[in-house]
Coordinates of N, CA, C and O in Angstrom, one line a residue:
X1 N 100.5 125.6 97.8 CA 101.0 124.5 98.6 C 99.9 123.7 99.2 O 98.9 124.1 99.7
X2 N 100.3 122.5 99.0 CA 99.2 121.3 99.9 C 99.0 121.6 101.0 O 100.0 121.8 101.7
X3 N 97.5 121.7 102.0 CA 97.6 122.1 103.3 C 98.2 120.7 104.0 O 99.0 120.9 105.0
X4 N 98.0 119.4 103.8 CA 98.3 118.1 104.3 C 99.6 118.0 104.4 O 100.2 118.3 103.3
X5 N 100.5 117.7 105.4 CA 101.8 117.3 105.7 C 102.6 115.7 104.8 O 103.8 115.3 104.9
X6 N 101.7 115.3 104.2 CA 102.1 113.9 104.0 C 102.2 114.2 102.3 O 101.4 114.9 101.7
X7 N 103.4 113.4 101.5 CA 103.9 113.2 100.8 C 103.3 112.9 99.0 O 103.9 112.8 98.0
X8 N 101.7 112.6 99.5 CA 101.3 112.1 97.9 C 101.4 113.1 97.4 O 101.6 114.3 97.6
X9 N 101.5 111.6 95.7 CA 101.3 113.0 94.4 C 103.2 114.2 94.6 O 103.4 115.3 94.2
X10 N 103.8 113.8 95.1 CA 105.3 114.5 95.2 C 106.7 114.2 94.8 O 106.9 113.4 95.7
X11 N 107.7 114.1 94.1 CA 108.7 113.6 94.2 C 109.7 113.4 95.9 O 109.8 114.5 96.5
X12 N 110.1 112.8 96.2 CA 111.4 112.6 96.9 C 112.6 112.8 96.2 O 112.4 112.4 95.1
X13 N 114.0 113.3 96.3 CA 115.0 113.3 95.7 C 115.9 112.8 96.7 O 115.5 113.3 97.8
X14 N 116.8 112.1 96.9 CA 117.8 111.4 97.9 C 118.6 112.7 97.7 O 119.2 113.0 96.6
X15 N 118.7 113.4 98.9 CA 119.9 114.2 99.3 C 121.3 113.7 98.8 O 121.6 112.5 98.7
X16 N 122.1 114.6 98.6 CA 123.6 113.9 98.4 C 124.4 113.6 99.8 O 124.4 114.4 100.8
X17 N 125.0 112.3 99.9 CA 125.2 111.6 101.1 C 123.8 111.3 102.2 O 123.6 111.7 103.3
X18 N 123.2 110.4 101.2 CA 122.1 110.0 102.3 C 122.6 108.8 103.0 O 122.2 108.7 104.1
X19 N 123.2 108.1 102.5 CA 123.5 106.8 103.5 C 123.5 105.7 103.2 O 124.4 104.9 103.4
X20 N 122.1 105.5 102.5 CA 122.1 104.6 102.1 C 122.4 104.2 100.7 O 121.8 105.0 99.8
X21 N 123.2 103.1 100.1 CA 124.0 103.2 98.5 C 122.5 103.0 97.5 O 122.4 103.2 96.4
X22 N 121.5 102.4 98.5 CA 120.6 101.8 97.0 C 119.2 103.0 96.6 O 118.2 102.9 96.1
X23 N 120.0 104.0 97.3 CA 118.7 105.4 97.2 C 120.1 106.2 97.1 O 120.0 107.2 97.8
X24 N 121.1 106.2 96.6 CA 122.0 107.2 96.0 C 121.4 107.8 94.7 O 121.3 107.1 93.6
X25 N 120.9 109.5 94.9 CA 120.4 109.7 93.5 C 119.1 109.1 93.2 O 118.7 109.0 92.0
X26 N 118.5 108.8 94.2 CA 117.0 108.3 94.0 C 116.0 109.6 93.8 O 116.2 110.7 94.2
X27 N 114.8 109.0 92.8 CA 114.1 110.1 92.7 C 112.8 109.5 92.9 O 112.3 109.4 91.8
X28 N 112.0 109.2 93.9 CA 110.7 108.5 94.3 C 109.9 109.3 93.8 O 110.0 110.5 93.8
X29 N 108.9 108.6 93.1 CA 107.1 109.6 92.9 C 106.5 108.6 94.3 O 106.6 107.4 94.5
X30 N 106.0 109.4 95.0 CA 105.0 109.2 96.2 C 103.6 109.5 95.5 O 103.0 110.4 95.0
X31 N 103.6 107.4 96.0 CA 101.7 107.2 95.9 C 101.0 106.9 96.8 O 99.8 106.6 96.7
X32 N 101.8 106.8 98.2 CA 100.7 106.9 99.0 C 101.6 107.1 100.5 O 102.4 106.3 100.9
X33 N 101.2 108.0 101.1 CA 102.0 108.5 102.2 C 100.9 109.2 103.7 O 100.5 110.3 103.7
X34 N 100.8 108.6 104.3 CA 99.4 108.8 105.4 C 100.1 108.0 106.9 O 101.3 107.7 107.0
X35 N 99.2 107.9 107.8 CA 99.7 107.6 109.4 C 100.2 106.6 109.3 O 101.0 106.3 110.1
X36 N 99.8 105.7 108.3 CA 100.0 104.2 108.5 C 101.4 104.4 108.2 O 102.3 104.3 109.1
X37 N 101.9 104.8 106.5 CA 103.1 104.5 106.3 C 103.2 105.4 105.0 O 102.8 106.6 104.8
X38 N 104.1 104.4 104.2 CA 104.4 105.4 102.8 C 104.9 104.7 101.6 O 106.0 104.2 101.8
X39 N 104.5 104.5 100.4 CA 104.6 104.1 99.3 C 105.2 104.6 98.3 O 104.3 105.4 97.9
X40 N 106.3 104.7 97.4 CA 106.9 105.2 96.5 C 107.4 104.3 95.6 O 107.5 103.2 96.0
X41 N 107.6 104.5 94.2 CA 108.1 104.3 92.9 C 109.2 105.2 92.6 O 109.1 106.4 92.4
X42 N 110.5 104.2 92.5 CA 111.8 104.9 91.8 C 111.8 104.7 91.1 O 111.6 103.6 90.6
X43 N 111.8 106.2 90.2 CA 111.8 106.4 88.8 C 113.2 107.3 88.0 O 113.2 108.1 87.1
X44 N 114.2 106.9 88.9 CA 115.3 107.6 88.5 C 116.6 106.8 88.2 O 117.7 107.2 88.4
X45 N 116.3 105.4 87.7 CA 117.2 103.8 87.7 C 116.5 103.2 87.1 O 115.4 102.9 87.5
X46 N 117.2 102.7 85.8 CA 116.7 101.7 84.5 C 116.9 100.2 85.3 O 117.5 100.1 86.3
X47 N 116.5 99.3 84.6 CA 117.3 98.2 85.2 C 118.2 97.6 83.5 O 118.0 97.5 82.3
X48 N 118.9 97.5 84.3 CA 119.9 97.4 82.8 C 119.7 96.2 82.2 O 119.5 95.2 83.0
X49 N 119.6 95.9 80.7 CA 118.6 94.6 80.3 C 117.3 94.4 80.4 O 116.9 93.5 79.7
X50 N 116.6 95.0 80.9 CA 115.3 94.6 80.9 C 114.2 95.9 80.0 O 114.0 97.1 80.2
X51 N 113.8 95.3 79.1 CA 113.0 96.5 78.4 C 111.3 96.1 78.4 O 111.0 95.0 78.9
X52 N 110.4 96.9 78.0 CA 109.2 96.2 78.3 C 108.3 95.2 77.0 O 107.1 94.9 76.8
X53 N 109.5 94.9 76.4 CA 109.0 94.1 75.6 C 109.3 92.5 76.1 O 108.5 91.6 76.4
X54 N 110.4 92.5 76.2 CA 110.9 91.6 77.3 C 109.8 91.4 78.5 O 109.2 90.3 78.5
X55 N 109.2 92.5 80.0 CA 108.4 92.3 80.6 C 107.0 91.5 80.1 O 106.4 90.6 80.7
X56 N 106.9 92.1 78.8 CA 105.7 91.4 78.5 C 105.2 90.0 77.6 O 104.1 89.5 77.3
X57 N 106.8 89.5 77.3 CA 107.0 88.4 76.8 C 106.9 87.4 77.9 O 106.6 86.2 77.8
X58 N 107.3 88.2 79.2 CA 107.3 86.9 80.0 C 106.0 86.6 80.6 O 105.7 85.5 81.2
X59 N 104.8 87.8 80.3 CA 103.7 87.5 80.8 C 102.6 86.9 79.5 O 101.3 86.8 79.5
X60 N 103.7 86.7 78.2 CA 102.8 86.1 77.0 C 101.8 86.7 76.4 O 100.8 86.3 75.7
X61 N 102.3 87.9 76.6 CA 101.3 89.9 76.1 C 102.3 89.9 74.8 O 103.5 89.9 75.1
X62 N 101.9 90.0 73.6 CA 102.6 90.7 72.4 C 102.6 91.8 72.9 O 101.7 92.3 73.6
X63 N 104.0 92.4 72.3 CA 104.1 93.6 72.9 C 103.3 94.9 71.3 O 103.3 96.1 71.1
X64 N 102.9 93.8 70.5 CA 102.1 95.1 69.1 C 103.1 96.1 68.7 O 104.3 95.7 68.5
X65 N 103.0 97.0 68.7 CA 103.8 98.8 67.9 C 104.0 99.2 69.3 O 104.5 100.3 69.2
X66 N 103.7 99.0 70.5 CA 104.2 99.9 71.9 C 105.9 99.8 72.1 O 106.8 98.9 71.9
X67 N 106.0 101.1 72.5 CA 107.5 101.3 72.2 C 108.3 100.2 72.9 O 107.7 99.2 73.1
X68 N 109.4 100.1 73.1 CA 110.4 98.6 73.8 C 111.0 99.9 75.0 O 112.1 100.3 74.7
X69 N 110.4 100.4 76.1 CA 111.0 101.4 77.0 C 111.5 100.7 78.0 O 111.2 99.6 78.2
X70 N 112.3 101.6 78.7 CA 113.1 100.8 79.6 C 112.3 100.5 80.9 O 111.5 101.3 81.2
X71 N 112.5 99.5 81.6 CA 111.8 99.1 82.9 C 112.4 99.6 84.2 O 113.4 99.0 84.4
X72 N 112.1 100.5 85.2 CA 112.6 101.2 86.1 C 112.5 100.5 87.5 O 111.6 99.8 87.9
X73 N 113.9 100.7 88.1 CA 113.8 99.9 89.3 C 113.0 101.0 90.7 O 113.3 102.0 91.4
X74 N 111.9 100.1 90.6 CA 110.8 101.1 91.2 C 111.6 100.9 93.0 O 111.4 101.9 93.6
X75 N 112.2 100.0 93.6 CA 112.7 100.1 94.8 C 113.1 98.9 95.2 O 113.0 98.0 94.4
X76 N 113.6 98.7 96.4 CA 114.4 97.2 97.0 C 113.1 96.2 97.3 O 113.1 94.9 97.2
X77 N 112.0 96.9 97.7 CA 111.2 95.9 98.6 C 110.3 95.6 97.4 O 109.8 96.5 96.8
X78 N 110.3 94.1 97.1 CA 109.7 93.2 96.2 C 110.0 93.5 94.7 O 109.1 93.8 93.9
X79 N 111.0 93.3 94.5 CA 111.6 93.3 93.2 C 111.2 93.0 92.2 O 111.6 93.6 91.1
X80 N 110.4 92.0 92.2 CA 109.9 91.0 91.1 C 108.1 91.5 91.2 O 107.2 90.8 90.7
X81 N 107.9 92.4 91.8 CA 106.7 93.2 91.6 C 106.2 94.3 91.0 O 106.5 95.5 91.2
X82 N 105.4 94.0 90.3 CA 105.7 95.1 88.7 C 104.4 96.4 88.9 O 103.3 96.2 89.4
X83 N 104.6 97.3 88.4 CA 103.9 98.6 88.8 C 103.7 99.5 87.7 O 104.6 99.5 86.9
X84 N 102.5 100.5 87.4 CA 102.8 101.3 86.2 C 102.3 102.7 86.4 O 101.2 103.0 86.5
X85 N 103.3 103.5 86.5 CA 103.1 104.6 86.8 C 102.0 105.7 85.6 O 102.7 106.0 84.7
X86 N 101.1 106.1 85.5 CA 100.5 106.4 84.4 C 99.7 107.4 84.3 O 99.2 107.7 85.4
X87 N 99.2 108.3 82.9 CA 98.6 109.7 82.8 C 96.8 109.0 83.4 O 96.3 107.9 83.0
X88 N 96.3 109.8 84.2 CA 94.7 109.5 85.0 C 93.9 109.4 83.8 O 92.7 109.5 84.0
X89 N 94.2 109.3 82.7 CA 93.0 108.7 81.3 C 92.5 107.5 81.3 O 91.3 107.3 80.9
X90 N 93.2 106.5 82.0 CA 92.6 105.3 81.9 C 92.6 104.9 83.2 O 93.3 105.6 84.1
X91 N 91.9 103.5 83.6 CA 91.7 102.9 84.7 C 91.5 101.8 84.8 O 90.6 101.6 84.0
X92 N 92.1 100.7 85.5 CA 91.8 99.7 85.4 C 91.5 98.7 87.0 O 91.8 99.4 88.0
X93 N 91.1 97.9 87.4 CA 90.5 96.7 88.4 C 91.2 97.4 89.7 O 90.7 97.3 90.8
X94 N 92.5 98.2 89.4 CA 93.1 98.6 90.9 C 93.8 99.8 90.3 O 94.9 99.9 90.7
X95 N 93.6 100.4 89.8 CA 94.0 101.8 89.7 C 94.2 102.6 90.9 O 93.8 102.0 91.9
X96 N 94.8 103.6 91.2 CA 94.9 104.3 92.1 C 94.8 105.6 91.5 O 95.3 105.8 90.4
X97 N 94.1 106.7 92.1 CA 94.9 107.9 91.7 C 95.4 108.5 92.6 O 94.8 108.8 93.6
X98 N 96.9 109.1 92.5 CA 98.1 109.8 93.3 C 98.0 111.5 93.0 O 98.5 112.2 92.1
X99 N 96.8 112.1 94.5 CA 96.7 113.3 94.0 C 96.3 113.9 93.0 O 96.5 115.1 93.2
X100 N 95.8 113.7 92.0 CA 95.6 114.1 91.0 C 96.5 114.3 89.9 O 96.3 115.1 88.9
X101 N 97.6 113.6 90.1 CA 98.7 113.9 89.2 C 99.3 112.7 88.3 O 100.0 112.8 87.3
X102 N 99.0 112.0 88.7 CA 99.1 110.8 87.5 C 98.6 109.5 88.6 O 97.9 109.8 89.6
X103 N 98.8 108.2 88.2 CA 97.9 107.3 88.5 C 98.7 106.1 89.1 O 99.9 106.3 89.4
X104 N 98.2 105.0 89.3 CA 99.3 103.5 89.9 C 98.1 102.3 89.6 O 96.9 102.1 90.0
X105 N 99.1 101.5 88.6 CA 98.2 100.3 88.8 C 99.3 99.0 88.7 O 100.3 98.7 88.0
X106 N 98.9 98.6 89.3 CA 100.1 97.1 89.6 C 99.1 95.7 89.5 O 99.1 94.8 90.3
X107 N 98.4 95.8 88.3 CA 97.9 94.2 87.9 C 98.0 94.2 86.4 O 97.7 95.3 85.9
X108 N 98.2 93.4 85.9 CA 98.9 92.9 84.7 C 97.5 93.2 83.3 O 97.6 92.8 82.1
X109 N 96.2 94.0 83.7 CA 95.2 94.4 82.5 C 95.8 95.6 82.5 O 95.5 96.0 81.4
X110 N 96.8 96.8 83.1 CA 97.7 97.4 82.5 C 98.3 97.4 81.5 O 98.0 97.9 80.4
X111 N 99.3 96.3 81.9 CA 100.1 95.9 80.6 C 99.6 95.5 79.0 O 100.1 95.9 77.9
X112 N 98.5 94.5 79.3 CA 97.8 94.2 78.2 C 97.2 95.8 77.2 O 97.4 96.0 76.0
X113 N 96.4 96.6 78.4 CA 96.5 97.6 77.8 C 96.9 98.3 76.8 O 96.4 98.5 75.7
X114 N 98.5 98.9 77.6 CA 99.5 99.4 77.2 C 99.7 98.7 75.4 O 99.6 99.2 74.3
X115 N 99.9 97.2 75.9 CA 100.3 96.6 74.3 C 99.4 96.4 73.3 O 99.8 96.0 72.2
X116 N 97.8 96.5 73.6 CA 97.4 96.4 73.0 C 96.9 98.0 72.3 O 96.0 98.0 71.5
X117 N 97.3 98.7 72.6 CA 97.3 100.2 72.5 C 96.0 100.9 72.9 O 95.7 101.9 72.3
X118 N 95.4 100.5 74.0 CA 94.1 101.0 74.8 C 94.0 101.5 75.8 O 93.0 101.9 76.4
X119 N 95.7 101.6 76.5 CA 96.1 101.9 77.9 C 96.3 103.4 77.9 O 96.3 104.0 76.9
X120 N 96.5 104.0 79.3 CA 97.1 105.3 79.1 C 97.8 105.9 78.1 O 98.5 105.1 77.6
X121 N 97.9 107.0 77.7 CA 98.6 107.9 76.9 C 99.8 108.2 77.1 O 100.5 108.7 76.3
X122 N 100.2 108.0 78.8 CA 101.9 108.3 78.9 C 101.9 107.0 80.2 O 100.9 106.7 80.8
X123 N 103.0 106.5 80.4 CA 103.1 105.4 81.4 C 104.6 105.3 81.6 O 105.5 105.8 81.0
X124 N 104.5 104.6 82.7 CA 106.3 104.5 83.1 C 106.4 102.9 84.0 O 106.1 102.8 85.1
X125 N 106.9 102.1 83.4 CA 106.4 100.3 84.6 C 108.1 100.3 85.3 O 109.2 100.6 84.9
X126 N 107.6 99.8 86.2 CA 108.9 99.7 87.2 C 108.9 98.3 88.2 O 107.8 97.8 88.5
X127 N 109.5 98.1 88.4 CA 109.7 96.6 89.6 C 110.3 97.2 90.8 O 111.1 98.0 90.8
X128 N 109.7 96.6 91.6 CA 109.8 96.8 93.3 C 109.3 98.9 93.6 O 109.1 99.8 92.8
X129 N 109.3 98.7 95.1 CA 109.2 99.6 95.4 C 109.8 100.2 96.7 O 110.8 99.7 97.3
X130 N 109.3 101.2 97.0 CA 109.9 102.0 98.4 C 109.3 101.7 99.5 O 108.5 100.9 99.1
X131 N 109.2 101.9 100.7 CA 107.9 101.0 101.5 C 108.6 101.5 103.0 O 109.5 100.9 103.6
X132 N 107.8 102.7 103.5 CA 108.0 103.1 104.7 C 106.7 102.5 105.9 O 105.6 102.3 105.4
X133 N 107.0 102.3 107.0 CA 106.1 101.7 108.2 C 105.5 103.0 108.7 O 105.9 104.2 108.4
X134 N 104.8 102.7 109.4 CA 104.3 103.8 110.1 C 105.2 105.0 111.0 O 105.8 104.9 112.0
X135 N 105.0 106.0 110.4 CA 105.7 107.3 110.8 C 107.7 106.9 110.6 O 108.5 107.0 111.5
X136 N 108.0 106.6 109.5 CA 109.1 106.1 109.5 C 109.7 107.4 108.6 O 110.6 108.2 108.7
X137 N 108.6 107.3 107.6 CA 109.1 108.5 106.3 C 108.9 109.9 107.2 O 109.7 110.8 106.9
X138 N 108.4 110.1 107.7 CA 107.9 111.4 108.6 C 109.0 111.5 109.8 O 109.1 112.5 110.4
X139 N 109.7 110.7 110.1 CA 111.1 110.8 110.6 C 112.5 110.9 110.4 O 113.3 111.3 111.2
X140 N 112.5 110.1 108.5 CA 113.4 110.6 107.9 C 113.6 111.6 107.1 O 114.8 111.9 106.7
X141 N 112.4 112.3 106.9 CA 112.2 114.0 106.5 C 112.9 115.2 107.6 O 113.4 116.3 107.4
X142 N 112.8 114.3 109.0 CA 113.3 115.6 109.7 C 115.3 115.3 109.8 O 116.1 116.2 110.2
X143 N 115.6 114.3 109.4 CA 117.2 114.0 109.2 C 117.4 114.2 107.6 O 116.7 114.0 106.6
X144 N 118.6 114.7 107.7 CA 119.6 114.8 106.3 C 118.9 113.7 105.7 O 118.2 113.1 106.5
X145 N 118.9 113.1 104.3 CA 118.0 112.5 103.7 C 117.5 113.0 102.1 O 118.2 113.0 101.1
X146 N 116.1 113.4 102.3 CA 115.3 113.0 101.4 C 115.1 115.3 101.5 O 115.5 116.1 102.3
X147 N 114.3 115.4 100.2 CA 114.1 116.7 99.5 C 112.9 116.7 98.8 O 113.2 116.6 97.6
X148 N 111.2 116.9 99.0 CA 110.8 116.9 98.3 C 110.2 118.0 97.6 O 110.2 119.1 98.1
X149 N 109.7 117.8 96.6 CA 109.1 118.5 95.7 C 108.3 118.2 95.2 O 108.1 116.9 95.1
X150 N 107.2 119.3 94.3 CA 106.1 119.0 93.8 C 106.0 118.0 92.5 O 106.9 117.8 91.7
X151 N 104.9 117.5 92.5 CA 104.8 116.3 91.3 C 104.8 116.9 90.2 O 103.8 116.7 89.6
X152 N 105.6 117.5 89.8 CA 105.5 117.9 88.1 C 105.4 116.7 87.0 O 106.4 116.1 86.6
X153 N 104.3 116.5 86.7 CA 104.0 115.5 85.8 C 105.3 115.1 84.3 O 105.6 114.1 83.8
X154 N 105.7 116.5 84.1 CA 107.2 116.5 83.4 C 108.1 115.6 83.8 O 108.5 115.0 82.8
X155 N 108.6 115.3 85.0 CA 109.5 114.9 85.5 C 109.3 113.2 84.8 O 110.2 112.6 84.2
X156 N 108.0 112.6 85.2 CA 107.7 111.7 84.9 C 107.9 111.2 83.6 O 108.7 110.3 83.4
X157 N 107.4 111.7 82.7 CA 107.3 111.5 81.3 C 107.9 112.3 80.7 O 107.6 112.0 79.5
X158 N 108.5 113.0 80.6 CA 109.6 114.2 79.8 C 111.0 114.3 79.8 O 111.7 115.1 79.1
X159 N 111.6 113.4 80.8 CA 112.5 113.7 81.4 C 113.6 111.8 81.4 O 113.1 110.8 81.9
X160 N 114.6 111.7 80.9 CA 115.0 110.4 80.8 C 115.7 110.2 82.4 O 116.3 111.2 83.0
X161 N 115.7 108.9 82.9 CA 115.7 108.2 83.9 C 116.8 109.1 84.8 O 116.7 109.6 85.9
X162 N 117.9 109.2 83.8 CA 119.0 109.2 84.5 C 119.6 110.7 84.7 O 120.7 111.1 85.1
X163 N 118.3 111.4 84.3 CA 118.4 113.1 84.6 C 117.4 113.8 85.4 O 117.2 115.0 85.4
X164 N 116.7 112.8 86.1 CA 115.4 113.3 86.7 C 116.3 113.8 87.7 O 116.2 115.0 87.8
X165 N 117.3 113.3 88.3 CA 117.7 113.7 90.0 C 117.9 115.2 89.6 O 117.1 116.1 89.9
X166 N 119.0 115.5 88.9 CA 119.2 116.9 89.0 C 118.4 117.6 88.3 O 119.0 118.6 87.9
X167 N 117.2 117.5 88.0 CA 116.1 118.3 87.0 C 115.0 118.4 88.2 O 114.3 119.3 88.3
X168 N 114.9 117.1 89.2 CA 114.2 117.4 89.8 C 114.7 118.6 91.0 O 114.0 119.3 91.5
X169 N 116.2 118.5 91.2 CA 116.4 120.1 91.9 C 116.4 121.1 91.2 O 116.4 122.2 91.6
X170 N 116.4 120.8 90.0 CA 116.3 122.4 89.1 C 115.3 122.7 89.3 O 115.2 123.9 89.8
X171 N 114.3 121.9 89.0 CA 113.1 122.5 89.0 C 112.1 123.2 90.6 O 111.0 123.6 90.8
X172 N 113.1 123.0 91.5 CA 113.0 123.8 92.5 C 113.8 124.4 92.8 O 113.9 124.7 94.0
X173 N 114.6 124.9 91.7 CA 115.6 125.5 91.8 C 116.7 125.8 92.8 O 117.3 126.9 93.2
X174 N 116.9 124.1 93.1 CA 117.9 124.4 93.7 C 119.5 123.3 93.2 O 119.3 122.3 92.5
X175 N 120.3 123.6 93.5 CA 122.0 123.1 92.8 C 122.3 122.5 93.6 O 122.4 122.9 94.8
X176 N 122.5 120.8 93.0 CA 122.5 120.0 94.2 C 124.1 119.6 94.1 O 124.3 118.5 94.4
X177 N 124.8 120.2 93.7 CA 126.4 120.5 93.4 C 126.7 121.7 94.6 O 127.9 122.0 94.8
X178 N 125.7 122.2 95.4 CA 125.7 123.3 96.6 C 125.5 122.9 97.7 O 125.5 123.5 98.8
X179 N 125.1 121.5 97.4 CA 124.3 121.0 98.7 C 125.7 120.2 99.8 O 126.6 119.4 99.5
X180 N 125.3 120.8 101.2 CA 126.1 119.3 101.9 C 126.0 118.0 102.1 O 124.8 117.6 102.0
X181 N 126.7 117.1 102.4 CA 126.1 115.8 102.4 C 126.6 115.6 103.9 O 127.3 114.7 104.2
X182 N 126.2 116.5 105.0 CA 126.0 116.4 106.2 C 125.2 117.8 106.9 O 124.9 118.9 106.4
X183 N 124.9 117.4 108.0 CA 124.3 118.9 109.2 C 125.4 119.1 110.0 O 126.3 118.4 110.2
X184 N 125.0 120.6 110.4 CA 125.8 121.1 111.8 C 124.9 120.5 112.5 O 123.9 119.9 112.1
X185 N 125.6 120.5 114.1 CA 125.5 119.9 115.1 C 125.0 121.0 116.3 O 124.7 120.6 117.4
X186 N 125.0 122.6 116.0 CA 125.2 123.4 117.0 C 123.9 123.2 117.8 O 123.7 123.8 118.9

C-alpha cells in the first residue's frame, strides 16, 4: 500500500447513490491529487458519436491504420478539452507521469503520434475532466461517495468502457449489487 494519503496513479469508482447524476457509475483514473487539489480522467463513458477518427479530422491529423476507438467523456469541467491517457513508453512536450502507472498528455503531438503510429503502445483520449479545489476530494472521501482503488493498468486498457465500474469493484473484490447507497446516522 502507498504510504501517501492522496489519490495518484488510483481509480475512483462513484459509490451507488452518490448524488450526483453526472458521476453515476463513474470510474476516474487520478492524475494528480496533492494539498492544492485533484485531477481525474473518466474512463468509464464513451461519448456517443464521437470516435477518434473523427477527433482527429477535426484537428487535420490523418488518422493512417490507428484504430477508430471511442472517445471517453473524461469529466464535466472543460469539455471540449482533450486528454490522453497512455502506457509510460512515450513522452511528449507535457507528458505527465501518474505514479508510475500509465501517463497524461493533453497537447495535440499526442495525437499526431498516436496516428502516425509513433505514439504509445496502449492509449485511451477523453474530453473534459474531474477537477477538485483544494481539500475538496479529501472531504468527499470521508462522505458516502467515491471507492478507491489501485491503478491496475488492466482496467485502463483491457477492460471496455462500460464494464470498468463493476470490474473495478471486482477487482477489489468487492459486489457493488451489496453496497448501500446511504450511511447510518448512529
Amino acid at each position: 500500500m502507498d504510504s501517501t494519503p492522496y489519490l495518484t496513479g488510483q481509480f475512483l469508482l462513484a459509490m451507488p447513490g452518490i448524488g450526483d447524476p453526472r458521476f453515476e457509475r463513474a470510474v476516474i483514473a487520478m492524475c494528480a491529487h496533492d494539498d492544492e487539489g485533484a485531477l481525474g480522467i473518466g474512463i468509464g463513458e464513451t461519448i456517443e458519436g464521437l470516435g477518434l477518427h473523427e477527433l482527429l479530422r477535426q484537428f487535420e491529423i490523418d488518422p493512417g491504420d490507428v484504430p477508430d476507438a471511442p472517445v471517453h467523456f473524461g469529466g464535466p469541467v472543460e469539455p471540449r478539452r482533450g486528454f490522453v491517457l497512455h502506457s509510460t513508453d512515450w513522452g511528449g512536450q507535457d507528458t505527465i507521469d501518474v505514479g508510475g502507472r500509465w501517463a497524461l498528455s493533453g497537447t495535440i503531438d499526442v495525437l499526431k503520434a498516436i496516428a502516425e503510429g509513433t505514439g504509445p503502445s496502449r492509449w485511451l483520449v477523453a474530453l473534459g475532466y474531474a477537477g477538485w479545489g483544494e481539500g475538496q476530494l479529501d472531504e468527499e472521501m470521508t462522505r458516502h461517495g467515491w471507492f478507491s482503488t489501485s491503478g491496475d493498468t488492466r482496467l485502463l486498457y483491457e477492460v471496455d468502457a462500460g464494464r470498468r465500474w463493476a470490474k473495478g469493484f471486482e477487482a477489489a473484490g468487492v459486489d457493488p449489487r451489496l453496497l448501500a447507497n446511504s450511511t447510518g446516522t448512529a
